[in-house]
Coordinates of C-alpha atoms in Angstrom, one line a residue:
M1 CA 12.2 -25.2 15.6
A2 CA 15.8 -24.0 14.6
A3 CA 16.4 -23.7 10.8
S4 CA 19.6 -23.5 8.4
K5 CA 18.0 -21.3 6.1
P6 CA 18.2 -17.8 5.2
V7 CA 16.4 -15.0 6.5
E8 CA 16.2 -11.0 5.6
P9 CA 16.0 -8.1 8.0
Q10 CA 12.7 -6.5 8.1
S11 CA 11.3 -4.1 10.9
G12 CA 7.7 -4.1 12.7
A13 CA 6.4 -5.0 15.4
G14 CA 5.4 -8.6 16.5
L15 CA 7.1 -11.3 15.0
P16 CA 7.6 -10.4 11.4
R17 CA 7.6 -12.7 8.4
W18 CA 11.1 -13.3 8.1
Q19 CA 11.3 -13.8 11.8
L20 CA 9.0 -16.8 11.6
A21 CA 11.1 -18.3 9.1
L22 CA 13.9 -18.6 11.4
L23 CA 11.6 -20.4 13.3
V24 CA 10.3 -23.1 10.8
G25 CA 13.1 -23.1 8.0
A26 CA 11.4 -21.6 5.4
P27 CA 12.9 -18.2 4.7
I28 CA 11.3 -14.9 3.5
V29 CA 12.3 -12.3 1.3
L30 CA 11.5 -8.5 1.4
G31 CA 8.1 -7.7 -0.4
V32 CA 6.5 -11.1 0.2
G33 CA 4.9 -10.1 3.7
A34 CA 1.5 -8.5 2.5
V35 CA -0.9 -8.5 -0.1
Y36 CA -1.4 -4.7 -0.3
L37 CA 2.4 -4.3 0.1
W38 CA 2.8 -3.1 -3.8
N39 CA 1.0 0.6 -2.4
R40 CA 2.4 0.1 1.1
S41 CA 6.2 -0.1 0.5
R42 CA 5.8 3.0 -2.4
T43 CA 3.9 5.0 0.0
K44 CA 6.3 7.5 2.1
Q45 CA 3.9 9.1 4.1
R46 CA 0.6 8.4 5.5
K47 CA -2.1 11.0 4.8
G48 CA -5.7 11.2 6.5
T49 CA -5.0 9.8 9.8
G50 CA -7.6 11.5 11.8
E51 CA -10.8 9.5 12.7
R52 CA -13.7 10.1 10.8
K53 CA -16.4 11.3 13.3
T54 CA -18.5 14.6 11.9
P55 CA -21.4 14.7 9.7
E56 CA -21.0 16.2 6.2
G57 CA -22.1 19.8 5.3
S58 CA -22.0 23.1 7.1
A59 CA -23.8 23.2 10.4
S60 CA -24.8 27.0 9.5
P61 CA -28.3 27.3 8.1
V62 CA -28.6 27.9 4.6
Q63 CA -27.9 31.4 3.1
G64 CA -26.6 32.3 6.6
E65 CA -30.2 32.3 8.3
D66 CA -31.6 30.3 10.9
G67 CA -33.9 27.7 9.9
A68 CA -36.1 28.0 12.8
A69 CA -36.3 31.8 12.4
R70 CA -37.7 31.6 8.9
S71 CA -41.6 32.7 8.2
G72 CA -43.7 30.0 6.7
R73 CA -43.9 31.8 3.6
E74 CA -40.4 31.5 3.1
Q75 CA -40.3 28.0 3.7
E76 CA -43.0 27.5 1.6
N77 CA -40.8 29.3 -1.2
L78 CA -37.9 27.3 -1.0
S79 CA -37.4 24.1 -3.0
P80 CA -37.7 20.1 -1.5
L81 CA -33.9 20.0 -1.7
D82 CA -33.2 23.5 0.1
R83 CA -35.7 22.0 3.0
A84 CA -33.8 19.3 3.1
Q85 CA -30.6 20.6 3.1
A86 CA -31.7 23.0 5.9
A87 CA -32.9 20.3 7.9
K88 CA -29.5 18.7 7.6
N89 CA -27.5 21.7 8.7
K90 CA -29.8 21.7 11.7
G91 CA -28.8 18.0 12.5
N92 CA -25.2 19.2 12.0
K93 CA -25.6 21.7 14.6
Y94 CA -27.2 19.2 17.3
F95 CA -24.5 16.6 16.0
K96 CA -21.7 19.0 17.0
A97 CA -23.3 19.8 20.2
G98 CA -23.4 16.1 21.0
K99 CA -27.3 16.2 21.1
Y100 CA -27.6 13.1 18.6
E101 CA -30.9 12.1 19.2
N102 CA -32.3 15.3 18.0
A103 CA -29.8 15.4 15.1
I104 CA -31.0 11.7 14.0
H105 CA -34.4 13.5 13.9
C106 CA -33.4 16.1 11.3
Y107 CA -31.4 13.9 9.2
T108 CA -34.7 11.4 8.9
E109 CA -36.5 14.8 8.2
A110 CA -33.8 15.7 5.4
I111 CA -34.3 12.2 3.8
A112 CA -37.9 12.7 4.0
L113 CA -37.5 15.7 2.3
C114 CA -34.9 15.1 -0.6
P115 CA -36.3 14.4 -3.9
T116 CA -35.2 10.8 -4.6
E117 CA -33.2 11.7 -8.1
Q118 CA -30.6 13.6 -5.8
K119 CA -28.8 11.0 -4.8
S120 CA -25.7 12.8 -4.1
D121 CA -27.5 14.5 -1.3
L122 CA -29.9 11.9 -0.4
S123 CA -26.8 8.9 0.4
T124 CA -25.4 12.2 2.5
F125 CA -28.0 12.7 4.7
Y126 CA -28.0 8.8 4.7
Q127 CA -24.2 9.0 6.0
N128 CA -24.5 11.7 8.3
R129 CA -27.7 10.1 10.2
A130 CA -25.4 7.0 10.5
A131 CA -22.6 9.2 12.2
A132 CA -24.8 10.1 14.9
Y133 CA -26.2 6.4 15.2
E134 CA -22.5 5.5 15.4
Q135 CA -22.0 7.9 18.6
Q136 CA -25.1 6.1 20.4
M137 CA -23.3 2.6 19.2
K138 CA -26.6 1.5 17.4
W139 CA -24.3 -0.4 14.6
T140 CA -27.3 -2.4 12.8
E141 CA -28.6 1.1 12.1
V142 CA -25.1 2.3 11.4
V143 CA -25.0 -0.7 9.1
Q144 CA -28.3 -0.1 7.3
D145 CA -27.8 3.8 6.7
C146 CA -24.4 3.7 5.3
S147 CA -25.7 0.8 2.9
K148 CA -28.4 3.1 2.1
A149 CA -25.8 5.7 1.2
V150 CA -23.3 3.1 -0.8
E151 CA -26.3 2.1 -2.8
L152 CA -26.9 5.6 -3.8
N153 CA -23.2 6.3 -4.2
P154 CA -21.0 3.1 -4.6
R155 CA -17.9 4.7 -4.2
Y156 CA -18.6 6.8 -1.0
V157 CA -15.8 6.5 1.2
K158 CA -17.0 7.9 4.2
A159 CA -20.1 5.4 4.3
L160 CA -18.0 2.3 3.0
F161 CA -15.6 3.0 6.3
R162 CA -18.0 4.1 8.7
R163 CA -20.0 0.7 7.9
A164 CA -16.6 -1.4 8.2
K165 CA -16.1 -0.3 11.7
A166 CA -19.7 -1.1 12.4
L167 CA -19.7 -4.4 11.0
E168 CA -16.5 -5.0 12.8
K169 CA -18.7 -4.1 15.7
L170 CA -21.1 -6.9 14.8
D171 CA -18.2 -9.2 14.4
N172 CA -19.1 -9.5 10.6
K173 CA -15.2 -9.5 9.8
K174 CA -16.0 -11.2 6.3
E175 CA -18.5 -8.2 5.3
C176 CA -16.1 -5.6 6.8
L177 CA -13.0 -6.6 5.2
E178 CA -14.6 -6.3 1.8
D179 CA -15.6 -2.5 2.8
V180 CA -12.3 -1.5 4.5
T181 CA -10.6 -3.3 1.4
A182 CA -12.4 -0.8 -1.4
V183 CA -11.4 2.1 1.0
C184 CA -8.2 1.4 1.0
I185 CA -8.4 1.2 -2.9
L186 CA -10.6 4.5 -3.4
E187 CA -7.9 6.4 -1.1
A188 CA -4.7 4.7 -3.0
F189 CA -3.8 3.3 -0.2
Q190 CA -2.8 6.4 1.8
N191 CA -5.0 6.5 5.0
Q192 CA -3.4 4.6 7.7
Q193 CA -6.7 4.5 9.7
S194 CA -8.4 2.3 7.0
M195 CA -4.9 0.5 6.4
L196 CA -4.9 -0.6 10.4
L197 CA -8.4 -1.7 10.4
A198 CA -7.9 -3.8 7.3
D199 CA -4.4 -5.4 9.1
R200 CA -6.6 -6.1 12.0
V201 CA -9.3 -7.8 10.4
L202 CA -7.1 -9.7 8.4
K203 CA -5.4 -11.0 11.4
Q204 CA -8.6 -11.8 13.1
L205 CA -9.9 -14.2 10.4
G206 CA -6.6 -15.9 9.8
K207 CA -6.1 -17.0 13.5
E208 CA -9.8 -17.8 13.7
K209 CA -9.7 -20.3 10.3
A210 CA -6.4 -21.4 11.2
K211 CA -7.5 -22.4 14.6
E212 CA -10.2 -24.6 13.0
K213 CA -8.0 -25.6 10.1
Y214 CA -4.8 -26.9 12.3
K215 CA -7.0 -28.7 14.7
N216 CA -8.4 -31.1 12.0
R217 CA -5.5 -30.9 9.4
E218 CA -3.6 -33.7 8.2
P219 CA -0.1 -34.3 9.6
M220 CA 2.2 -34.0 6.2
M221 CA 6.1 -34.8 6.1
P222 CA 8.1 -32.1 4.7
S223 CA 10.8 -33.0 1.5
P224 CA 13.7 -34.8 2.5
H225 CA 15.7 -31.7 2.0
F226 CA 13.8 -29.9 4.5
I227 CA 14.4 -32.5 7.1
K228 CA 18.0 -33.0 6.2
S229 CA 18.4 -29.2 6.6
Y230 CA 17.1 -29.2 9.8
F231 CA 18.9 -32.0 11.4
S232 CA 22.2 -30.2 9.9
S233 CA 21.6 -27.6 12.6
F234 CA 22.1 -29.7 15.4
T235 CA 26.0 -30.9 15.8
D236 CA 25.7 -32.4 19.4
D237 CA 21.9 -34.4 19.0
I238 CA 22.6 -37.9 20.0
I239 CA 19.3 -39.5 17.8
S240 CA 20.6 -37.6 14.8
Q241 CA 24.0 -39.7 15.0
P242 CA 24.7 -42.2 12.3
L243 CA 24.0 -46.0 14.2
Q244 CA 26.9 -47.0 16.2
K245 CA 28.6 -50.5 16.2
G246 CA 26.5 -52.9 18.0
E247 CA 23.3 -51.0 16.9
K248 CA 23.3 -52.5 13.2
K249 CA 21.4 -55.3 12.1
D250 CA 22.5 -58.8 12.4
E251 CA 25.0 -59.2 10.0
D252 CA 26.8 -56.1 11.1
K253 CA 27.5 -57.5 14.5
D254 CA 30.6 -59.4 15.6
K255 CA 30.6 -63.3 15.4
E256 CA 30.1 -63.4 19.4
G257 CA 26.7 -61.7 19.3
E258 CA 27.5 -59.8 22.3
A259 CA 26.6 -56.4 20.6
A260 CA 23.6 -54.4 22.1
E261 CA 20.1 -55.2 20.8
V262 CA 19.5 -56.0 17.3
T263 CA 18.1 -53.5 14.8
G264 CA 14.9 -56.4 14.9
S265 CA 13.6 -56.4 18.3
S266 CA 14.3 -52.5 18.9
G267 CA 11.7 -50.3 17.6
Y268 CA 14.0 -47.3 18.1
L269 CA 16.9 -48.9 16.3
K270 CA 14.5 -49.6 13.1
A271 CA 13.4 -45.5 13.5
K272 CA 17.3 -44.9 13.6
Q273 CA 17.9 -47.2 10.3
Y274 CA 14.9 -45.9 8.6
L275 CA 16.4 -42.2 9.3
E276 CA 19.7 -43.1 7.5
E277 CA 17.8 -44.3 4.8
E278 CA 15.6 -41.4 4.5
N279 CA 12.5 -43.6 4.7
Y280 CA 11.1 -41.1 7.3
D281 CA 6.9 -42.2 7.1
K282 CA 8.2 -45.3 8.9
I283 CA 9.9 -43.4 12.0
I284 CA 7.1 -42.4 14.4
S285 CA 5.3 -45.6 14.4
E286 CA 9.0 -47.6 15.2
C287 CA 9.5 -45.1 17.7
T288 CA 5.8 -45.5 19.5
K289 CA 6.8 -49.6 19.5
E290 CA 9.9 -48.6 21.6
I291 CA 8.1 -46.5 23.8
E292 CA 5.1 -48.9 24.5
S293 CA 7.2 -51.6 25.1
G294 CA 9.6 -49.7 27.5
G295 CA 12.2 -50.8 25.5
R296 CA 15.9 -49.6 26.8
Y297 CA 15.8 -46.9 24.1
T298 CA 12.4 -45.1 25.2
A299 CA 14.1 -41.9 26.1
K300 CA 15.7 -41.4 22.8
A301 CA 12.7 -43.0 21.0
L302 CA 10.4 -40.3 22.8
L303 CA 12.8 -37.5 21.6
L304 CA 12.9 -38.7 18.1
R305 CA 9.3 -39.1 17.8
A306 CA 8.8 -35.6 19.2
T307 CA 11.4 -34.2 16.8
F308 CA 9.0 -35.6 13.7
Y309 CA 6.0 -34.7 15.4
L310 CA 7.6 -31.2 15.3
L311 CA 8.6 -32.0 11.7
I312 CA 4.9 -32.6 10.6
G313 CA 3.5 -29.6 12.3
S314 CA 2.3 -31.4 15.1
A315 CA 3.1 -29.4 18.2
N316 CA 0.3 -30.8 20.4
A317 CA 1.8 -34.3 20.1
A318 CA 5.2 -33.1 20.4
Q319 CA 5.3 -31.8 24.0
P320 CA 4.1 -34.5 26.2
D321 CA 7.2 -36.6 24.4
L322 CA 9.3 -33.4 25.3
D323 CA 8.1 -32.7 28.4
Q324 CA 8.6 -36.5 29.6
V325 CA 12.4 -36.5 28.4
I326 CA 12.7 -33.1 30.3
N327 CA 11.6 -34.4 33.3
M328 CA 13.5 -37.8 33.1
H329 CA 16.1 -38.2 36.3
D330 CA 17.7 -40.7 34.6
A331 CA 18.2 -39.3 31.2
N332 CA 21.2 -38.4 29.3
V333 CA 21.7 -34.9 29.6
K334 CA 22.4 -34.2 26.3
L335 CA 19.0 -35.6 25.3
Q336 CA 17.2 -33.2 27.8
A337 CA 19.2 -30.3 26.5
N338 CA 18.4 -31.3 22.7
A339 CA 14.6 -31.3 23.8
L340 CA 14.8 -28.2 26.0
I341 CA 16.1 -26.6 22.5
K342 CA 13.3 -28.0 20.4
R343 CA 10.5 -27.1 23.0
G344 CA 12.0 -23.8 23.4
S345 CA 11.8 -23.4 19.6
M346 CA 8.3 -24.6 19.7
Y347 CA 7.5 -22.0 22.5
M348 CA 9.0 -19.6 20.3
Q349 CA 6.4 -20.5 17.1
Q350 CA 3.7 -20.4 19.5
Q351 CA 4.5 -16.6 20.5
Q352 CA 5.6 -17.5 23.9
P353 CA 8.8 -16.1 24.2
L354 CA 9.4 -15.7 28.2
L355 CA 8.7 -20.0 28.1
S356 CA 11.3 -20.1 25.3
T357 CA 13.8 -18.1 26.9
Q358 CA 13.5 -20.4 30.1
D359 CA 13.7 -23.7 28.6
F360 CA 17.1 -22.7 26.2
N361 CA 18.5 -20.8 29.6
K362 CA 18.0 -24.1 31.2
A363 CA 19.6 -26.3 28.5
A364 CA 22.3 -23.9 28.8
E365 CA 22.8 -24.6 32.5
I366 CA 22.4 -28.2 32.3
D367 CA 24.8 -28.9 29.3
P368 CA 26.7 -25.7 29.4
R369 CA 29.7 -27.0 26.7
N370 CA 26.8 -28.2 24.4
P371 CA 27.4 -25.5 21.2
D372 CA 23.9 -26.3 20.0
V373 CA 22.0 -24.3 22.9
Y374 CA 24.0 -21.0 21.9
H375 CA 23.9 -21.3 18.4
H376 CA 19.7 -21.8 18.9
R377 CA 19.5 -19.5 21.7
G378 CA 21.4 -17.0 19.3
Q379 CA 18.8 -17.4 16.8
L380 CA 15.9 -16.7 19.6
K381 CA 17.7 -13.4 20.9
I382 CA 17.8 -12.3 17.1
L383 CA 14.0 -13.0 17.3
L384 CA 13.7 -10.7 20.4
D385 CA 16.1 -7.8 18.9
Q386 CA 18.6 -8.7 21.0
V387 CA 21.3 -8.6 18.8
D388 CA 24.1 -8.1 21.1
D389 CA 23.4 -11.1 23.3
A390 CA 22.7 -12.9 20.1
V391 CA 26.3 -12.3 18.9
V392 CA 27.9 -13.6 22.3
D393 CA 25.9 -16.7 22.0
F394 CA 27.1 -17.5 18.5
N395 CA 30.3 -16.2 19.9
E396 CA 30.3 -19.0 22.7
C397 CA 29.1 -21.5 19.8
I398 CA 31.9 -20.9 17.4
H399 CA 34.2 -21.3 20.7
L400 CA 33.0 -24.7 21.5
R401 CA 33.0 -26.0 17.9
P402 CA 35.0 -23.7 15.8
D403 CA 34.2 -25.4 12.7
S404 CA 30.4 -24.7 12.9
A405 CA 30.0 -22.6 9.5
L406 CA 26.7 -22.4 10.2
A407 CA 27.0 -20.1 13.4
Q408 CA 29.5 -18.2 11.8
A409 CA 27.5 -16.9 8.7
Q410 CA 24.3 -16.0 11.2
K411 CA 26.7 -14.3 13.7
C412 CA 27.5 -12.2 10.5
F413 CA 23.9 -12.0 9.5
A414 CA 23.0 -10.6 13.4
L415 CA 25.9 -8.2 12.9
Y416 CA 24.8 -6.7 9.3
R417 CA 21.4 -6.5 10.6
Q418 CA 21.7 -4.4 13.6
A419 CA 24.2 -2.4 11.4
Y420 CA 21.5 -2.0 8.3
T421 CA 18.9 -1.1 10.9
G422 CA 21.4 1.2 12.7
N423 CA 22.2 3.0 9.4
N424 CA 25.9 2.8 10.4
P425 CA 27.5 2.1 7.2
A426 CA 31.3 1.4 8.5
Q427 CA 30.0 -1.7 10.6
V428 CA 27.6 -2.8 7.2
Q429 CA 30.9 -3.1 5.3
T430 CA 32.7 -4.5 8.5
A431 CA 29.6 -7.3 8.5
M432 CA 30.0 -7.6 4.5
D433 CA 33.6 -8.2 4.8
G434 CA 32.6 -10.8 7.1
F435 CA 30.9 -12.9 5.1
E436 CA 33.6 -12.7 2.3
D437 CA 35.7 -14.5 5.2
V438 CA 33.0 -16.6 6.1
I439 CA 32.3 -18.2 2.1
Q440 CA 36.2 -18.5 2.0
R441 CA 36.8 -20.8 5.1
F442 CA 33.7 -22.5 4.2
P443 CA 32.9 -22.8 0.7
K444 CA 30.4 -25.6 1.4
C445 CA 28.3 -24.1 3.9
V446 CA 25.0 -22.6 2.0
E447 CA 23.9 -21.0 4.6
G448 CA 26.9 -18.4 4.3
Y449 CA 26.1 -17.7 0.3
A450 CA 22.5 -17.4 0.8
L451 CA 22.5 -15.0 4.2
Y452 CA 25.3 -13.1 2.3
A453 CA 22.8 -12.9 -0.7
Q454 CA 20.0 -11.2 1.2
A455 CA 22.6 -8.7 2.7
L456 CA 24.1 -7.9 -0.7
T457 CA 20.3 -7.4 -2.5
D458 CA 19.7 -4.8 0.7
Q459 CA 22.8 -3.2 -0.5
Q460 CA 21.4 -3.3 -4.1
Q461 CA 24.4 -5.2 -5.3
F462 CA 21.8 -7.6 -7.5
G463 CA 24.8 -8.8 -9.8
K464 CA 26.9 -10.3 -6.6
A465 CA 24.0 -11.6 -4.7
D466 CA 22.8 -13.4 -8.2
E467 CA 25.9 -15.1 -8.2
M468 CA 25.9 -16.2 -4.7
Y469 CA 22.4 -17.6 -5.0
D470 CA 24.1 -19.7 -7.8
K471 CA 26.7 -20.8 -6.1
C472 CA 23.5 -22.1 -3.5
T473 CA 22.1 -24.1 -6.3
E474 CA 25.5 -25.5 -7.1
L475 CA 25.8 -26.9 -3.7
E476 CA 22.6 -27.9 -3.4
P477 CA 20.5 -28.4 -6.0
D478 CA 17.5 -29.8 -4.8
N479 CA 16.9 -26.9 -2.4
A480 CA 13.9 -25.3 -3.6
T481 CA 13.9 -22.3 -1.2
T482 CA 16.8 -21.0 -3.1
Y483 CA 15.2 -20.4 -6.2
V484 CA 12.4 -18.7 -4.6
H485 CA 15.0 -16.1 -3.6
K486 CA 17.0 -16.1 -7.1
G487 CA 13.2 -15.3 -8.8
L488 CA 12.6 -12.7 -6.6
L489 CA 15.7 -11.0 -7.0
Q490 CA 15.1 -11.0 -10.9
L491 CA 11.7 -9.2 -10.1
Q492 CA 13.8 -6.3 -8.0
W493 CA 16.2 -6.4 -10.1
K494 CA 15.4 -6.9 -13.7
Q495 CA 11.9 -6.5 -13.1
D496 CA 11.8 -9.6 -15.3
L497 CA 8.4 -11.0 -14.1
D498 CA 8.8 -14.2 -16.7
L499 CA 12.4 -15.5 -15.2
G500 CA 11.2 -14.6 -11.9
L501 CA 8.3 -16.5 -12.1
E502 CA 10.0 -19.7 -14.2
L503 CA 12.7 -19.6 -11.2
I504 CA 9.9 -20.1 -8.5
S505 CA 8.0 -22.7 -10.8
K506 CA 11.3 -24.7 -10.9
A507 CA 11.4 -24.4 -7.0
I508 CA 7.9 -26.2 -7.1
E509 CA 9.1 -28.8 -9.9
I510 CA 11.7 -29.6 -7.2
D511 CA 9.9 -29.7 -4.2
N512 CA 5.9 -29.8 -4.7
K513 CA 6.0 -29.2 -0.6
C514 CA 7.6 -25.7 -0.4
D515 CA 5.0 -23.6 1.0
F516 CA 7.2 -20.7 0.7
A517 CA 7.3 -21.1 -3.1
Y518 CA 3.3 -21.4 -3.2
E519 CA 3.1 -18.6 -1.2
T520 CA 5.4 -16.2 -2.9
M521 CA 3.7 -17.0 -6.3
G522 CA 0.3 -16.2 -4.7
T523 CA 1.5 -13.1 -3.6
I524 CA 2.7 -12.2 -6.9
E525 CA -0.3 -13.1 -8.7
V526 CA -2.1 -10.9 -6.6
Q527 CA 0.4 -8.1 -7.6
R528 CA -0.6 -9.2 -11.3
G529 CA -4.1 -9.0 -10.9
N530 CA -4.6 -12.7 -11.0
L531 CA -6.3 -13.0 -7.9
D532 CA -8.4 -16.3 -8.7
K533 CA -4.9 -17.9 -9.2
A534 CA -3.2 -16.2 -6.2
I535 CA -6.1 -17.8 -4.1
E536 CA -5.3 -21.5 -5.5
M537 CA -1.1 -20.6 -4.5
F538 CA -2.6 -19.4 -1.1
N539 CA -4.4 -22.5 -0.2
K540 CA -1.9 -24.9 -1.2
A541 CA 0.3 -22.7 0.6
I542 CA -2.3 -23.1 3.8
N543 CA -2.6 -26.9 3.2
L544 CA 1.4 -27.4 3.7
A545 CA 1.8 -24.9 6.7
K546 CA 3.8 -26.4 9.7
S547 CA 2.6 -24.3 12.3
E548 CA -1.0 -22.6 13.3
M549 CA 0.8 -19.5 13.3
E550 CA 2.0 -19.8 9.9
M551 CA -1.5 -20.8 8.7
A552 CA -2.9 -17.6 10.0
H553 CA -0.7 -15.7 8.3
L554 CA -1.2 -17.4 4.8
Y555 CA -5.3 -17.3 5.4
S556 CA -4.6 -13.3 6.3
L557 CA -3.0 -13.3 2.4
C558 CA -5.8 -15.6 1.0
D559 CA -8.4 -13.5 2.6
A560 CA -7.0 -10.4 1.1
A561 CA -6.9 -11.3 -2.4
Y562 CA -10.3 -13.1 -2.0
A563 CA -11.6 -9.6 -0.7
Q564 CA -10.3 -7.8 -3.7
T565 CA -11.7 -10.1 -5.9
E566 CA -15.1 -9.0 -4.4
V567 CA -14.5 -5.4 -4.3
A568 CA -14.1 -5.7 -8.0
R569 CA -17.1 -7.8 -8.5
K570 CA -19.3 -5.3 -6.4
Y571 CA -17.5 -1.6 -7.3
G572 CA -15.1 -2.7 -10.4
L573 CA -12.6 -1.7 -8.1
K574 CA -8.9 -2.5 -8.6
P575 CA -5.2 -1.8 -7.8
P576 CA -2.7 -1.3 -9.9
T577 CA -1.0 -4.2 -11.3
L578 CA 2.4 -4.9 -11.9

């Protein structure tokens, strides 16, 4: 789904959070993408990226002698701990030789010989035996031995991480996440290997929970501002145009009564009237009446109903309606192009870029002079990092509709992002000059100010960025996302936590369905150490999520926060806070 809201450049594989924001109309800002970001963003280099495979301790016997060569009397003179160490060292030799069963036997002997009060040594012997079991892929035994090691040494990083990997193999993601979270904190987020495991498990948990939740979620109508912003991103859309003469109620018709069907007998025309009145909750039911009656506006009703299914986050309900419009032989070509744009955006939300590209290309083929096709395909190209192609599409949109302020602003943002990521100062300045031109020529284009503000923030021109956000709120005082961006700017610029939270709270006051505000508030609360409050905010955002993918991302944030609460409870470990 296309959107007219600002986004921010961000590197990374897949579809980063800022990119998905383009599709769902909820912008994101740098610094809100991950619960663990407080340390990721500060870490310039990652250390300890190698695999932890080897057991601990020397592979050479105690005092440089082979234990098998000792006389019985010498063995008897050793303390129980020395004898245990000798058995462990012998086990290490077997381990390095790949003789894991023999190693396990030696580590078991070490465990039996070690005095129980020698907790540090005993924990090492359990951890070493777990390493041997790991090589045999005996995951249950790995977990058992690592658990013994952690009981004896609660901050034993090797044992925690080995147990986390085994728990992942056993599909125990919740406990795996808790262990790897503890490891990340103990290692001060310096080890890439443990960070990658945490990311992987969070994504898997998020997808699983989102799949179940999304299937049973109650559809929710977004705020009126969100809906109006969505429709404003289309300029050649028949269904969003005002009612024409002859489509009004009886009192609006001429005396001859020669107009088309009256609103009272057409579900679609009633739906259009409700659209104008911003009475959005009744639109789907009225469109359904038109469709079931086989009325003359069936194609339009299908497209309008599909559009609102998308807006309430019911893509599965929207797709059959879009498919039907696209495959109609006698449908208006502009209806079909609009349906292709919306289905293509839906596919992109579902991470199916090939299908998305095919739909946009087909729309351009059947309606080559439709500026909406190029505008929204330009957004797709940005998502696919095809910035040159995106600029071509934005230029075509501008050629067909020179007054398209949104296309002008997004073209500038595409050029800026290309220059910024390519570290080209001259091109960055050219793009910034382009933003100045856009806001001068289109002084009422909120998106122009908002995108410019994000670019200014990148350039650390915080004062001017703040002025741009003030202009946004002046033009659209009911735009909650602007207040969230402005609040985040205060944190980055002035480190003013109170003002930042005040602005984000105001966003929620303006629009209590702004999932972006709840997500941002949750992330800040994590960084403040208020994990219970963070989980509350994330859960609110989850209930407002408009797509399964968005919901999966939010579940990942919530699960990360919950894992940190468990780690704090079990081990007394907490990351630094704001």
